[in-house]
PDB file of C-alpha atoms in Angstrom:
ATOM      1  CA  MET Q   1      73.225  70.219  89.723  1.00 42.00           C
ATOM      2  CA  GLY Q   2      74.994  73.564  90.179  1.00 70.00           C
ATOM      3  CA  LYS Q   3      76.458  74.865  93.411  1.00 82.00           C
ATOM      4  CA  PHE Q   4      73.723  77.457  93.803  1.00 88.00           C
ATOM      5  CA  ASN Q   5      70.572  75.654  92.584  1.00 89.00           C
ATOM      6  CA  LEU Q   6      69.254  75.759  96.141  1.00 91.00           C
ATOM      7  CA  TYR Q   7      69.059  79.558  95.851  1.00 93.00           C
ATOM      8  CA  LYS Q   8      66.892  79.648  92.719  1.00 93.00           C
ATOM      9  CA  ILE Q   9      63.421  81.036  93.285  1.00 93.00           C
ATOM     10  CA  PRO Q  10      60.900  79.766  90.655  1.00 92.00           C
ATOM     11  CA  LEU Q  11      59.025  83.052  90.274  1.00 90.00           C
ATOM     12  CA  LYS Q  12      56.862  81.989  87.348  1.00 89.00           C
ATOM     13  CA  SER Q  13      55.308  79.081  89.246  1.00 89.00           C
ATOM     14  CA  LEU Q  14      54.738  80.935  92.541  1.00 90.00           C
ATOM     15  CA  PRO Q  15      51.092  81.482  93.487  1.00 92.00           C
ATOM     16  CA  GLU Q  16      49.766  84.940  94.405  1.00 92.00           C
ATOM     17  CA  GLY Q  17      50.508  85.868  98.004  1.00 92.00           C
ATOM     18  CA  ILE Q  18      53.495  85.270 100.276  1.00 94.00           C
ATOM     19  CA  GLN Q  19      55.911  82.324 100.170  1.00 94.00           C
ATOM     20  CA  ASN Q  20      58.589  81.826 102.839  1.00 95.00           C
ATOM     21  CA  TYR Q  21      62.063  80.325 102.462  1.00 95.00           C
ATOM     22  CA  GLU Q  22      64.873  79.700 104.949  1.00 96.00           C
ATOM     23  CA  TYR Q  23      68.567  79.282 104.214  1.00 95.00           C
ATOM     24  CA  HIS Q  24      71.675  78.605 106.277  1.00 96.00           C
ATOM     25  CA  LEU Q  25      74.873  79.975 104.744  1.00 94.00           C
ATOM     26  CA  ASP Q  26      77.960  78.149 106.004  1.00 94.00           C
ATOM     27  CA  ASP Q  27      81.669  78.068 105.171  1.00 92.00           C
ATOM     28  CA  GLN Q  28      80.955  76.046 102.021  1.00 92.00           C
ATOM     29  CA  PHE Q  29      78.595  78.724 100.673  1.00 93.00           C
ATOM     30  CA  PHE Q  30      81.236  81.437 101.124  1.00 91.00           C
ATOM     31  CA  LYS Q  31      83.928  79.195  99.628  1.00 92.00           C
ATOM     32  CA  ASP Q  32      81.753  78.437  96.587  1.00 92.00           C
ATOM     33  CA  ILE Q  33      80.745  82.063  96.017  1.00 91.00           C
ATOM     34  CA  ASP Q  34      84.455  83.011  96.167  1.00 87.00           C
ATOM     35  CA  GLY Q  35      83.894  86.656  97.086  1.00 84.00           C
ATOM     36  CA  PRO Q  36      86.827  88.732  98.289  1.00 83.00           C
ATOM     37  CA  GLU Q  37      85.327  90.149 101.507  1.00 87.00           C
ATOM     38  CA  VAL Q  38      84.044  87.020 103.274  1.00 88.00           C
ATOM     39  CA  GLN Q  39      85.449  83.496 103.113  1.00 84.00           C
ATOM     40  CA  ARG Q  40      83.817  81.925 106.202  1.00 91.00           C
ATOM     41  CA  GLY Q  41      80.704  82.331 108.295  1.00 94.00           C
ATOM     42  CA  SER Q  42      77.468  80.989 109.685  1.00 95.00           C
ATOM     43  CA  VAL Q  43      74.472  83.072 108.637  1.00 96.00           C
ATOM     44  CA  ASP Q  44      70.736  82.370 108.706  1.00 96.00           C
ATOM     45  CA  VAL Q  45      68.435  83.931 106.130  1.00 97.00           C
ATOM     46  CA  ALA Q  46      64.646  84.185 106.285  1.00 97.00           C
ATOM     47  CA  LEU Q  47      63.164  85.199 102.938  1.00 96.00           C
ATOM     48  CA  SER Q  48      59.572  86.094 102.168  1.00 96.00           C
ATOM     49  CA  VAL Q  49      58.478  86.478  98.552  1.00 95.00           C
ATOM     50  CA  LYS Q  50      55.259  88.373  97.912  1.00 95.00           C
ATOM     51  CA  ARG Q  51      53.794  87.975  94.445  1.00 92.00           C
ATOM     52  CA  THR Q  52      51.423  90.599  93.098  1.00 90.00           C
ATOM     53  CA  GLY Q  53      50.744  89.921  89.418  1.00 84.00           C
ATOM     54  CA  GLY Q  54      54.079  90.021  87.595  1.00 83.00           C
ATOM     55  CA  THR Q  55      55.875  91.839  90.416  1.00 91.00           C
ATOM     56  CA  PHE Q  56      57.703  90.142  93.287  1.00 94.00           C
ATOM     57  CA  GLU Q  57      58.806  91.731  96.532  1.00 95.00           C
ATOM     58  CA  LEU Q  58      61.605  89.815  98.263  1.00 95.00           C
ATOM     59  CA  LYS Q  59      62.258  90.645 101.924  1.00 97.00           C
ATOM     60  CA  PHE Q  60      65.420  89.265 103.514  1.00 96.00           C
ATOM     61  CA  VAL Q  61      66.136  88.998 107.246  1.00 97.00           C
ATOM     62  CA  ILE Q  62      69.820  88.101 107.629  1.00 97.00           C
ATOM     63  CA  ASN Q  63      71.472  87.231 110.978  1.00 97.00           C
ATOM     64  CA  GLY Q  64      74.678  85.448 111.873  1.00 96.00           C
ATOM     65  CA  VAL Q  65      78.440  85.687 112.247  1.00 95.00           C
ATOM     66  CA  ILE Q  66      81.123  85.984 109.580  1.00 94.00           C
ATOM     67  CA  LEU Q  67      84.900  85.783 109.904  1.00 92.00           C
ATOM     68  CA  ILE Q  68      86.825  88.712 108.457  1.00 90.00           C
ATOM     69  CA  PRO Q  69      90.465  89.769 108.866  1.00 88.00           C
ATOM     70  CA  CYS Q  70      91.247  92.469 111.434  1.00 88.00           C
ATOM     71  CA  ASP Q  71      92.663  95.555 109.722  1.00 84.00           C
ATOM     72  CA  ARG Q  72      95.252  95.950 112.469  1.00 80.00           C
ATOM     73  CA  CYS Q  73      96.670  92.485 113.231  1.00 83.00           C
ATOM     74  CA  LEU Q  74      95.304  90.499 110.242  1.00 84.00           C
ATOM     75  CA  ASP Q  75      93.980  87.692 112.477  1.00 85.00           C
ATOM     76  CA  ASN Q  76      90.427  86.572 111.760  1.00 87.00           C
ATOM     77  CA  MET Q  77      87.741  88.136 113.895  1.00 89.00           C
ATOM     78  CA  ASP Q  78      84.049  87.400 114.368  1.00 90.00           C
ATOM     79  CA  PHE Q  79      81.717  90.037 112.984  1.00 92.00           C
ATOM     80  CA  GLU Q  80      77.996  89.907 113.708  1.00 94.00           C
ATOM     81  CA  VAL Q  81      75.690  90.382 110.752  1.00 95.00           C
ATOM     82  CA  ALA Q  82      72.156  91.633 111.297  1.00 95.00           C
ATOM     83  CA  THR Q  83      70.388  93.292 108.388  1.00 95.00           C
ATOM     84  CA  ASN Q  84      67.024  93.518 106.658  1.00 96.00           C
ATOM     85  CA  GLU Q  85      67.058  93.973 102.886  1.00 95.00           C
ATOM     86  CA  HIS Q  86      64.537  94.002 100.098  1.00 94.00           C
ATOM     87  CA  LEU Q  87      64.548  93.428  96.371  1.00 94.00           C
ATOM     88  CA  TYR Q  88      61.852  93.940  93.755  1.00 94.00           C
ATOM     89  CA  VAL Q  89      61.760  91.622  90.764  1.00 93.00           C
ATOM     90  CA  LYS Q  90      59.763  92.066  87.562  1.00 92.00           C
ATOM     91  CA  PHE Q  91      59.519  90.082  84.364  1.00 89.00           C
ATOM     92  CA  GLY Q  92      60.965  91.534  81.158  1.00 87.00           C
ATOM     93  CA  SER Q  93      62.592  90.481  77.920  1.00 84.00           C
ATOM     94  CA  GLU Q  94      66.157  90.262  79.269  1.00 85.00           C
ATOM     95  CA  TYR Q  95      68.024  90.351  82.565  1.00 85.00           C
ATOM     96  CA  SER Q  96      68.903  93.805  83.918  1.00 83.00           C
ATOM     97  CA  GLU Q  97      69.266  95.678  87.173  1.00 83.00           C
ATOM     98  CA  GLU Q  98      67.342  98.948  86.965  1.00 79.00           C
ATOM     99  CA  ASN Q  99      68.767 100.223  90.257  1.00 80.00           C
ATOM    100  CA  ASP Q 100      70.001  98.870  93.591  1.00 78.00           C
ATOM    101  CA  ASP Q 101      66.744  97.181  94.511  1.00 86.00           C
ATOM    102  CA  VAL Q 102      64.917  96.493  91.215  1.00 90.00           C
ATOM    103  CA  VAL Q 103      65.867  93.537  89.033  1.00 91.00           C
ATOM    104  CA  ILE Q 104      64.348  92.498  85.710  1.00 91.00           C
ATOM    105  CA  VAL Q 105      64.472  88.775  84.883  1.00 90.00           C
ATOM    106  CA  PRO Q 106      63.572  87.235  81.520  1.00 88.00           C
ATOM    107  CA  GLU Q 107      60.009  85.956  81.583  1.00 86.00           C
ATOM    108  CA  SER Q 108      61.127  82.990  79.509  1.00 87.00           C
ATOM    109  CA  GLU Q 109      63.395  81.835  82.385  1.00 88.00           C
ATOM    110  CA  GLY Q 110      60.928  82.747  85.113  1.00 87.00           C
ATOM    111  CA  GLU Q 111      63.389  82.376  88.001  1.00 91.00           C
ATOM    112  CA  ILE Q 112      66.019  84.295  89.922  1.00 92.00           C
ATOM    113  CA  ASN Q 113      69.095  82.979  91.703  1.00 92.00           C
ATOM    114  CA  ILE Q 114      69.576  84.945  94.925  1.00 94.00           C
ATOM    115  CA  ALA Q 115      72.991  83.510  95.963  1.00 93.00           C
ATOM    116  CA  TRP Q 116      75.026  86.529  94.860  1.00 93.00           C
ATOM    117  CA  PHE Q 117      72.446  88.951  96.310  1.00 93.00           C
ATOM    118  CA  LEU Q 118      72.768  87.193  99.681  1.00 95.00           C
ATOM    119  CA  TYR Q 119      76.541  87.511  99.551  1.00 94.00           C
ATOM    120  CA  GLU Q 120      76.355  91.208  98.629  1.00 93.00           C
ATOM    121  CA  PHE Q 121      73.873  91.991 101.405  1.00 94.00           C
ATOM    122  CA  ILE Q 122      76.251  90.374 103.913  1.00 95.00           C
ATOM    123  CA  ALA Q 123      79.389  92.025 102.495  1.00 93.00           C
ATOM    124  CA  LEU Q 124      77.727  95.449 102.622  1.00 92.00           C
ATOM    125  CA  THR Q 125      77.338  95.150 106.405  1.00 92.00           C
ATOM    126  CA  ILE Q 126      81.126  95.115 106.887  1.00 90.00           C
ATOM    127  CA  PRO Q 127      82.336  98.549 108.028  1.00 89.00           C
ATOM    128  CA  LEU Q 128      85.234 100.221 106.214  1.00 88.00           C
ATOM    129  CA  LYS Q 129      87.409  99.834 109.304  1.00 88.00           C
ATOM    130  CA  HIS Q 130      87.098  96.537 111.152  1.00 85.00           C
ATOM    131  CA  VAL Q 131      89.385  95.834 114.088  1.00 85.00           C
ATOM    132  CA  HIS Q 132      89.320  93.696 117.212  1.00 82.00           C
ATOM    133  CA  PRO Q 133      88.114  95.348 120.419  1.00 79.00           C
ATOM    134  CA  ALA Q 134      90.911  96.821 122.566  1.00 79.00           C
ATOM    135  CA  GLY Q 135      93.085  94.072 124.004  1.00 78.00           C
ATOM    136  CA  LYS Q 136      91.992  91.353 121.576  1.00 80.00           C
ATOM    137  CA  CYS Q 137      94.480  91.868 118.719  1.00 81.00           C
ATOM    138  CA  ASN Q 138      97.389  89.496 118.143  1.00 77.00           C
ATOM    139  CA  LYS Q 139     100.013  90.733 120.654  1.00 80.00           C
ATOM    140  CA  THR Q 140     103.020  89.922 118.475  1.00 80.00           C
ATOM    141  CA  MET Q 141     101.629  91.722 115.450  1.00 77.00           C
ATOM    142  CA  SER Q 142     100.543  94.711 117.563  1.00 73.00           C
ATOM    143  CA  MET Q 143     104.039  95.052 119.021  1.00 78.00           C
ATOM    144  CA  LYS Q 144     105.581  94.983 115.542  1.00 77.00           C
ATOM    145  CA  LEU Q 145     103.060  97.554 114.318  1.00 75.00           C
ATOM    146  CA  LYS Q 146     103.807  99.812 117.280  1.00 76.00           C
ATOM    147  CA  LYS Q 147     107.545  99.432 116.737  1.00 77.00           C
ATOM    148  CA  HIS Q 148     107.297 100.421 113.067  1.00 75.00           C
ATOM    149  CA  SER Q 149     104.654 103.140 113.404  1.00 72.00           C
ATOM    150  CA  ALA Q 150     105.787 106.617 112.448  1.00 63.00           C
ATOM    151  CA  ARG Q 151     104.448 109.128 114.963  1.00 59.00           C
ATOM    152  CA  SER Q 152     105.869 111.909 117.068  1.00 48.00           C
ATOM    153  CA  ALA Q 153     106.416 111.479 120.782  1.00 50.00           C
ATOM    154  CA  ASP Q 154     103.486 113.760 121.672  1.00 49.00           C
ATOM    155  CA  ASP Q 155     101.013 112.036 119.305  1.00 50.00           C
ATOM    156  CA  GLU Q 156      98.359 109.896 120.876  1.00 49.00           C
ATOM    157  CA  ASP Q 157      97.711 106.548 119.258  1.00 49.00           C
ATOM    158  CA  GLY Q 158      93.964 106.735 119.860  1.00 49.00           C
ATOM    159  CA  GLY Q 159      93.983 103.596 121.979  1.00 52.00           C
ATOM    160  CA  ILE Q 160      95.318 101.429 119.195  1.00 51.00           C
ATOM    161  CA  PHE Q 161      98.105 100.055 121.346  1.00 50.00           C
ATOM    162  CA  ASP Q 162      96.356  99.946 124.734  1.00 49.00           C
ATOM    163  CA  ASP Q 163      96.735  96.191 124.906  1.00 48.00           C
ATOM    164  CA  GLU Q 164     100.500  96.150 124.519  1.00 46.00           C
ATOM    165  CA  PRO Q 165     103.403  96.358 126.931  1.00 47.00           C
ATOM    166  CA  ASP Q 166     105.080  99.708 127.505  1.00 47.00           C
ATOM    167  CA  ALA Q 167     108.266 100.534 125.642  1.00 47.00           C
ATOM    168  CA  ASP Q 168     110.164  99.713 128.850  1.00 46.00           C
ATOM    169  CA  ASP Q 169     108.881  96.142 128.635  1.00 45.00           C
ATOM    170  CA  ILE Q 170     110.250  95.647 125.142  1.00 46.00           C
ATOM    171  CA  ILE Q 171     113.835  94.410 125.031  1.00 48.00           C
ATOM    172  CA  ASN Q 172     116.112  97.189 123.846  1.00 51.00           C
ATOM    173  CA  GLU Q 173     117.738  96.295 120.579  1.00 56.00           C
ATOM    174  CA  GLU Q 174     121.147  97.591 119.624  1.00 66.00           C
ATOM    175  CA  THR Q 175     120.959 100.343 117.075  1.00 72.00           C
ATOM    176  CA  ASP Q 176     123.315 101.133 114.287  1.00 76.00           C
ATOM    177  CA  PRO Q 177     125.757 103.814 115.560  1.00 79.00           C
ATOM    178  CA  ARG Q 178     125.282 105.781 112.331  1.00 80.00           C
ATOM    179  CA  TRP Q 179     121.613 106.271 113.221  1.00 79.00           C
ATOM    180  CA  ASP Q 180     122.605 107.450 116.698  1.00 80.00           C
ATOM    181  CA  GLU Q 181     124.799 110.124 115.136  1.00 79.00           C
ATOM    182  CA  LEU Q 182     121.973 111.211 112.828  1.00 79.00           C
ATOM    183  CA  LYS Q 183     119.615 111.425 115.805  1.00 80.00           C
ATOM    184  CA  LYS Q 184     122.101 113.727 117.561  1.00 80.00           C
ATOM    185  CA  LEU Q 185     122.118 116.007 114.516  1.00 79.00           C
ATOM    186  CA  ILE Q 186     118.327 116.144 114.478  1.00 79.00           C
ATOM    187  CA  ASP Q 187     118.088 116.768 118.217  1.00 79.00           C
ATOM    188  CA  ASN Q 188     120.568 119.649 117.992  1.00 77.00           C
ATOM    189  CA  ASN Q 189     118.457 121.498 115.394  1.00 67.00           C
TER     190      ASN Q 189
END
């Protein structure tokens, strides 16, 4: 038995009308699917499959929480997933994806495995930029990021470092005297 046999929908044997399925995707699912965006989570999926002749309409209701790395501090953060998706499946001679929501499956096989579709629907909910709310990032990493950020004195950081101590709170480190001399040259110009 394969890792994803649970996610096979036997289209050929489905009666006309609507069939309902429920799935719970846990850490093991994300580990087995081995996708780059999500490695852990707890997500519930309600699927309804409507058969009309040789056409199938799959409606997914996906809700749960996944763990993804924060872009700023790299610690894992909870991200809520809530999405509704749909997929249309038709029988044909060979497998193909006509566009984003139409899939052709071989009539000889008569089934579709939705595991990868579930993963993709979840991964597509992740925004391009995902960071902890203000004050929730790893303090040590935030301080290092602030210390090594290149910005002018009058630049605003857009609230990125609101949760960190002021520069006065950070222990002054000795600097290389050569850099001090270079700073004097820059300040004089």
